[in-house]
Coordinates of C-alpha atoms in Angstrom, one line a residue:
X592 CA 119.7 52.6 70.5
X593 CA 117.2 55.2 69.3
X594 CA 117.7 57.2 72.4
X595 CA 121.4 57.1 72.1
X596 CA 121.4 58.0 68.4
X597 CA 118.9 60.8 68.9
X598 CA 121.5 62.7 70.9
X599 CA 123.3 63.2 67.6
X600 CA 120.4 65.3 66.4
X601 CA 120.1 68.9 67.4
X602 CA 116.4 68.7 68.1
X603 CA 116.9 66.3 71.0
X604 CA 119.7 68.4 72.6
X605 CA 117.6 71.6 72.3
X606 CA 114.5 69.8 73.8
X607 CA 116.4 68.6 76.8
X608 CA 118.1 71.9 77.3
X609 CA 114.7 73.7 77.2
X610 CA 113.2 71.2 79.7
X611 CA 116.0 71.7 82.1
X612 CA 115.9 75.5 81.8
X613 CA 112.2 75.5 82.3
X614 CA 112.6 73.5 85.5
X615 CA 115.1 76.0 86.9
X616 CA 112.9 78.9 85.8
X617 CA 109.9 77.4 87.6
X618 CA 111.9 76.6 90.7
X619 CA 113.4 80.1 90.8
X620 CA 109.9 81.7 90.5
X621 CA 108.7 80.1 93.8
X622 CA 107.8 83.0 96.2
X623 CA 110.4 81.9 98.8
X624 CA 113.2 82.6 96.4
X625 CA 111.6 85.4 94.4
X626 CA 110.8 87.6 97.5
X627 CA 114.4 87.4 98.8
X628 CA 116.0 89.0 95.8
X629 CA 113.5 90.2 93.3
X630 CA 116.0 92.1 91.1
X631 CA 118.2 89.0 90.9
X632 CA 115.2 86.9 90.2
X633 CA 113.9 89.1 87.4
X634 CA 117.3 89.4 85.7
X635 CA 117.8 85.6 85.7
X636 CA 114.2 84.9 84.7
X637 CA 114.4 87.1 81.6
X638 CA 117.7 85.5 80.6
X639 CA 116.2 82.1 81.0
X640 CA 113.1 83.0 79.0
X641 CA 115.2 84.5 76.2
X642 CA 117.1 81.1 75.9
X643 CA 114.1 78.8 76.4
X644 CA 112.0 80.2 73.6
X645 CA 114.6 79.7 70.8
X646 CA 115.5 76.3 72.4
X647 CA 111.9 75.2 72.0
X648 CA 111.8 76.6 68.4
X649 CA 114.9 74.6 67.4
X650 CA 113.5 71.5 69.1
X651 CA 110.2 71.4 67.1
X652 CA 111.2 73.0 63.8
X653 CA 112.8 69.8 62.4
X654 CA 109.6 67.7 62.4
X655 CA 107.3 70.8 62.0
X656 CA 105.2 69.3 64.8
X657 CA 103.9 71.9 67.3
X658 CA 105.6 74.8 65.6
X659 CA 102.4 76.7 65.6
X660 CA 102.4 76.7 69.4
X661 CA 105.8 78.2 69.4
X662 CA 104.7 81.0 67.0
X663 CA 101.7 81.6 69.3
X664 CA 103.9 81.8 72.3
X665 CA 106.3 84.2 70.6
X666 CA 103.3 86.4 69.4
X667 CA 101.9 86.6 73.0
X668 CA 105.3 87.6 74.4
X669 CA 105.9 90.1 71.7
X670 CA 102.4 91.6 72.1
X671 CA 102.9 91.9 75.9
X672 CA 106.1 93.9 75.4
X673 CA 104.6 96.0 72.6
X674 CA 101.6 96.8 74.8
X675 CA 103.8 97.9 77.6
X676 CA 105.9 100.0 75.3
X677 CA 102.8 101.7 74.0
X678 CA 101.5 102.4 77.6
X679 CA 104.9 104.0 78.4
X680 CA 104.6 106.2 75.3
X681 CA 101.0 107.2 76.2
X682 CA 102.1 108.0 79.8
X683 CA 104.8 110.3 78.4
X684 CA 108.4 109.6 77.7
X685 CA 109.3 112.9 79.4
X686 CA 107.6 112.1 82.7
X687 CA 109.3 113.5 85.8
X688 CA 109.0 112.5 89.5
X689 CA 109.7 114.5 92.5
X690 CA 111.1 112.0 94.9
X691 CA 111.8 112.4 98.6
X692 CA 112.2 110.4 101.8
X693 CA 109.2 111.4 103.8
X694 CA 109.9 109.4 106.9
X695 CA 112.4 106.9 108.1
X696 CA 111.1 104.1 105.8
X697 CA 108.8 105.7 103.2
X698 CA 109.6 107.1 99.7
X699 CA 107.2 109.4 98.0
X700 CA 107.1 109.8 94.2
X701 CA 105.0 112.7 92.8
X702 CA 104.8 111.9 89.1
X703 CA 103.9 114.5 86.5
X704 CA 102.8 112.4 83.5
X705 CA 101.0 113.0 80.2
X706 CA 97.4 112.8 81.7
X707 CA 96.3 110.9 78.6
X708 CA 94.9 108.3 81.0
X709 CA 92.9 108.8 84.1
X710 CA 93.8 107.6 87.6
X711 CA 91.2 105.5 89.3
X712 CA 90.9 103.7 92.7
X713 CA 92.5 100.3 92.6
X714 CA 95.0 101.2 89.9
X715 CA 98.7 100.6 90.0
X716 CA 101.6 101.1 87.6
X717 CA 105.1 99.9 86.9
X718 CA 107.8 102.5 87.2
X719 CA 111.2 102.7 85.5
X720 CA 113.7 105.0 87.2
X721 CA 116.0 106.5 84.6
X722 CA 119.1 107.0 86.7
X723 CA 122.6 105.4 86.4
X724 CA 123.1 102.4 88.7
X725 CA 119.3 102.1 89.2
X726 CA 118.7 99.3 86.8
X727 CA 116.5 101.4 84.5
X728 CA 115.6 98.4 82.4
X729 CA 113.7 97.0 85.3
X730 CA 110.2 98.1 86.3
X731 CA 108.5 97.8 89.7
X732 CA 104.8 97.9 90.5
X733 CA 103.3 100.4 93.0
X734 CA 99.8 101.4 93.9
X735 CA 98.7 104.9 92.7
X736 CA 97.1 107.5 94.9
X737 CA 95.7 110.9 94.0
X738 CA 96.8 113.8 96.3
X739 CA 94.1 116.1 97.9
X740 CA 96.6 119.1 97.6
X741 CA 96.0 121.6 94.8
X742 CA 99.7 121.8 94.0
X743 CA 99.7 118.1 93.1
X744 CA 96.7 118.3 90.7
X745 CA 97.4 116.3 87.6
X746 CA 100.0 114.1 89.2
X747 CA 99.8 110.6 90.5
X748 CA 101.4 109.7 93.8
X749 CA 103.3 106.6 94.8
X750 CA 104.3 105.7 98.4
X751 CA 106.8 102.9 98.7
X752 CA 108.2 101.3 101.8
X753 CA 111.9 101.3 101.8
X754 CA 113.2 97.7 101.9
X755 CA 115.9 96.1 99.8
X756 CA 116.6 96.6 96.2
X757 CA 115.4 99.6 94.2
X758 CA 113.7 101.3 97.1
X759 CA 116.8 101.1 99.3
X760 CA 119.2 102.3 96.6
X761 CA 116.8 105.1 95.7
X762 CA 116.5 106.3 99.3
X763 CA 120.3 106.2 99.6
X764 CA 120.6 108.2 96.4
X765 CA 118.2 110.9 97.7
X766 CA 119.9 111.2 101.1
X767 CA 123.3 111.7 99.4
X768 CA 122.1 114.8 97.6
X769 CA 123.0 118.2 98.9
X770 CA 119.4 119.1 99.8
X771 CA 118.9 115.7 101.4
X772 CA 115.2 116.1 100.8
X773 CA 113.9 116.3 97.3
X774 CA 115.1 115.2 93.9
X775 CA 113.4 115.5 90.5
X776 CA 114.3 112.5 88.3
X777 CA 113.2 111.2 84.9
X778 CA 110.9 108.1 85.0
X779 CA 108.8 106.0 82.7
X780 CA 105.3 105.0 83.8
X781 CA 103.8 101.7 82.5
X782 CA 100.1 101.7 83.5
X783 CA 97.5 101.9 84.7
X784 CA 96.7 98.3 85.6
X785 CA 94.3 96.9 88.2
X786 CA 90.6 96.3 88.7
X787 CA 88.3 98.9 90.2
X788 CA 85.9 97.6 92.7
X789 CA 82.4 99.1 92.2
X790 CA 81.6 99.9 95.8
X791 CA 79.1 102.7 95.3
X792 CA 76.1 100.3 95.5
X793 CA 76.8 99.4 99.2
X794 CA 75.2 101.1 102.1
X795 CA 78.3 100.7 104.3
X796 CA 82.0 100.1 103.6
X797 CA 84.5 98.8 106.1
X798 CA 88.0 99.7 104.8
X799 CA 90.8 98.0 106.7
X800 CA 94.5 98.7 105.9
X801 CA 97.8 97.5 107.4
X802 CA 100.9 99.6 107.0
X803 CA 101.6 100.7 103.4
X804 CA 98.4 98.9 102.5
X805 CA 96.7 102.2 103.1
X806 CA 97.5 103.1 99.5
X807 CA 95.2 100.2 98.4
X808 CA 92.1 101.3 100.3
X809 CA 92.4 105.1 100.8
X810 CA 91.4 105.9 97.1
X811 CA 87.9 104.4 97.7
X812 CA 87.3 106.7 100.7
X813 CA 88.6 109.7 98.8
X814 CA 86.3 108.9 96.0
X815 CA 83.3 109.2 98.4
X816 CA 84.4 112.7 99.4
X817 CA 84.1 113.7 95.7
X818 CA 80.5 112.4 95.6
X819 CA 78.4 114.3 98.1
X820 CA 75.2 112.8 96.7
X821 CA 76.1 109.3 97.7
X822 CA 74.3 108.0 100.8
X823 CA 77.0 105.8 102.2
X824 CA 78.9 105.4 105.4
X825 CA 82.6 104.4 105.7
X826 CA 84.5 103.0 108.7
X827 CA 88.1 103.4 107.9
X828 CA 90.6 101.4 110.0
X829 CA 94.4 101.7 109.6
X830 CA 97.0 99.8 111.7
X831 CA 100.5 101.1 111.5
X832 CA 103.6 100.7 113.7
X833 CA 104.0 104.3 114.9
X834 CA 102.8 107.8 114.4
X835 CA 105.3 108.8 111.8
X836 CA 102.5 108.4 109.3
X837 CA 101.5 112.0 109.9
X838 CA 104.7 113.1 108.1
X839 CA 103.7 111.5 104.9
X840 CA 100.0 110.7 105.0
X841 CA 98.6 113.3 107.4
X842 CA 97.2 115.6 104.6
X843 CA 95.4 112.6 103.1
X844 CA 93.8 111.6 106.4
X845 CA 92.9 115.3 107.1
X846 CA 91.2 115.4 103.7
X847 CA 88.8 112.5 104.8
X848 CA 87.8 114.3 108.0
X849 CA 86.0 116.9 105.8
X850 CA 83.3 114.3 105.2
X851 CA 80.9 113.4 108.0
X852 CA 80.1 110.0 106.4
X853 CA 83.7 108.8 107.1
X854 CA 84.9 107.7 110.5
X855 CA 88.6 106.9 110.9
X856 CA 90.5 104.9 113.5
X857 CA 94.3 104.8 113.4
X858 CA 96.0 102.1 115.5
X859 CA 99.6 102.4 116.6
X860 CA 100.7 98.8 117.1
X861 CA 104.4 98.9 118.2
X862 CA 105.2 97.8 121.7
X863 CA 106.3 101.3 122.6
X864 CA 102.9 102.7 121.8
X865 CA 100.9 99.8 123.3
X866 CA 102.5 100.2 126.7
X867 CA 103.2 103.9 127.0
X868 CA 101.0 106.1 129.1
X869 CA 98.9 108.7 127.4
X870 CA 101.4 111.3 126.3
X871 CA 99.3 113.5 124.0
X872 CA 99.4 117.2 124.8
X873 CA 96.4 118.5 126.7
X874 CA 95.1 120.4 123.6
X875 CA 94.6 117.0 121.9
X876 CA 92.2 115.7 124.5
X877 CA 88.4 116.0 124.1
X878 CA 86.9 119.4 124.1
X879 CA 83.4 119.1 125.5
X880 CA 80.4 120.7 123.9
X881 CA 80.0 124.3 124.9
X882 CA 83.6 124.8 125.8
X883 CA 85.7 127.2 123.8
X884 CA 88.7 125.7 122.0
X885 CA 91.8 126.1 124.2
X886 CA 89.9 125.0 127.3
X887 CA 90.9 121.4 127.8
X888 CA 89.5 118.5 129.7
X889 CA 92.3 116.1 130.8
X890 CA 90.5 112.9 129.9
X891 CA 90.1 110.4 127.1
X892 CA 86.4 109.5 127.2
X893 CA 84.8 106.5 125.5
X894 CA 83.5 107.6 122.2
X895 CA 80.4 106.5 120.3
X896 CA 79.8 107.7 116.8
X897 CA 76.5 107.8 115.0
X898 CA 76.4 108.0 111.3
X899 CA 72.9 107.6 109.9
X900 CA 71.8 104.0 110.5
X901 CA 75.2 102.7 111.5
X902 CA 77.1 103.4 114.7
X903 CA 80.8 103.0 115.1
X904 CA 82.5 103.0 118.5
X905 CA 84.1 101.1 121.3
X906 CA 81.2 98.6 121.5
X907 CA 82.3 97.3 118.1
X908 CA 85.7 96.2 119.5
X909 CA 87.4 99.2 118.1
X910 CA 88.6 101.5 120.8
X911 CA 90.6 100.8 124.0
X912 CA 92.7 103.9 124.4
X913 CA 92.4 106.9 122.1
X914 CA 93.3 110.5 121.8
X915 CA 90.6 112.8 120.2
X916 CA 89.9 116.4 119.7
X917 CA 86.3 117.5 119.3
X918 CA 86.5 121.1 118.3
X919 CA 85.4 122.6 115.0
X920 CA 84.5 120.0 112.3
X921 CA 87.1 121.5 110.0
X922 CA 89.8 121.6 112.6
X923 CA 92.8 119.3 112.3
X924 CA 95.7 119.7 114.7
X925 CA 99.2 118.7 113.7
X926 CA 101.7 118.7 116.6
X927 CA 105.0 116.8 116.2
X928 CA 104.0 113.4 114.9
X929 CA 100.4 113.6 116.1
X930 CA 97.2 114.7 114.4
X931 CA 93.8 114.4 115.8
X932 CA 90.3 115.3 114.8
X933 CA 86.7 114.9 115.7
X934 CA 86.1 112.2 113.1
X935 CA 89.5 110.5 113.5
X936 CA 91.0 108.8 116.5
X937 CA 94.5 107.7 117.3
X938 CA 94.6 104.5 119.3
X939 CA 97.6 103.0 121.2
X940 CA 96.5 99.4 120.8
X941 CA 95.7 96.7 118.3
X942 CA 92.2 96.5 116.9
X943 CA 90.0 93.4 117.7
X944 CA 89.2 92.7 114.1
X945 CA 87.3 89.5 114.8
X946 CA 85.0 91.4 117.1
X947 CA 84.7 94.3 114.6
X948 CA 83.6 92.0 111.8
X949 CA 81.1 90.1 113.9
X950 CA 79.5 93.3 115.2
X951 CA 79.3 95.0 111.8
X952 CA 77.8 92.0 110.1
X953 CA 75.2 91.3 112.9
X954 CA 73.9 94.9 112.9
X955 CA 74.0 95.5 109.2
X956 CA 70.6 96.4 107.8
X957 CA 71.8 97.3 104.3
X958 CA 74.5 95.9 102.0
X959 CA 78.0 95.8 103.5
X960 CA 81.4 95.5 101.9
X961 CA 84.7 94.8 103.5
X962 CA 87.8 96.1 101.6
X963 CA 91.1 94.9 103.0
X964 CA 94.7 95.6 102.1
X965 CA 97.6 94.7 104.3
X966 CA 100.1 92.1 105.2
X967 CA 99.2 88.4 104.9
X968 CA 98.2 87.8 108.6
X969 CA 95.8 90.8 108.6
X970 CA 94.2 89.7 105.4
X971 CA 93.9 86.2 106.7
X972 CA 92.1 87.3 109.9
X973 CA 89.7 89.5 108.0
X974 CA 88.9 86.9 105.4
X975 CA 88.3 84.2 108.0
X976 CA 86.2 86.5 110.2
X977 CA 83.9 87.4 107.3
X978 CA 83.5 83.8 106.3
X979 CA 82.8 82.7 109.9
X980 CA 80.0 85.4 110.3
X981 CA 78.5 85.6 106.9
X982 CA 75.8 83.1 107.7
X983 CA 74.3 85.4 110.4
X984 CA 74.1 88.3 108.0
X985 CA 70.7 90.0 107.4
X986 CA 71.8 91.6 104.2
X987 CA 74.3 91.2 101.3
X988 CA 77.9 90.9 102.5
X989 CA 80.9 91.1 100.1
X990 CA 84.6 90.9 100.7
X991 CA 87.3 92.5 98.6
X992 CA 91.0 92.0 99.1
X993 CA 94.0 93.8 97.7
X994 CA 97.2 91.8 98.3
X995 CA 100.8 93.1 97.6
X996 CA 102.2 89.9 96.3
X997 CA 103.2 88.8 92.9

């Protein structure tokens, strides 16, 4: 009887309603549903939260039991939104972004902001796009990168892979413009967030990126270029589907080639690249020592790199088929979708990451850190490989992972 009569009281109705809504909010937040329609998820989740909070309040206010927890919840929620609002103000409410489609599936944002906060490796920010039909009330997180180009000084750069939702609608908007290339739009920047890994203490860094995950590890290599006094070696490995990366990240890779402490291996993993014959123009093949630039040798020799106490090369499970130019240290060739350099190789294969990890750990004589950012399978392989080989290490080994999931 008590149960039946209690339904006549508002507190019971509000409590049941809050419980049911919280169940649906939790179910909707499962990654399977969230990843298939993030904008829809976010909109519904905010509406549910806006109803759940007052429902809980009306449920407990009658008996005054637990009301302090409701006030605490409201205070935390309000503080979160206030802090985000203040971050947006600090970043500049008049921020502008130059947006363009830099390849078939990549958007680039060059954002001029207030500069009241300083970009750092590992940082990311939420961006509001202030355009009609672009859901300006929503914000989306993206990793931040600093451009090596002088004309971009004082700006933060975002690269976003075009998928569904905001990136797709934004790319369609850009491509509809008369110029079809570049558009300056108002934005709001909420950031920076993210932890900075303190990697300067390690003797060697192994940076491994997959696809757009390059934005998560590149800043650590670029930071080394700015610190010539640091005695550190970096092996930089990037797996990407094809060589269109030179259209949007070529200048960044070229920037790293200026530092002899950094070795780069780029792997083109699509089937078209894995099975094609070597099709690089002859000027991109190795130029032997003593030969003048322009005189080419039609071969792709096995390459062994020596960087202080650490050697990087095919023996480490890295190179199967590569195209390299060994001319001046400062020379970078851009030809079509191809770039090559003495300290950067383009490989038409998939890297043997398990072999790489085992070899690097076994020969390490100083501290070693792995920093990984890529799709789930790549992260899983790297994490498991480090765990399998860490017992054989002769020095300190650490593993850092940046994962694009939330």
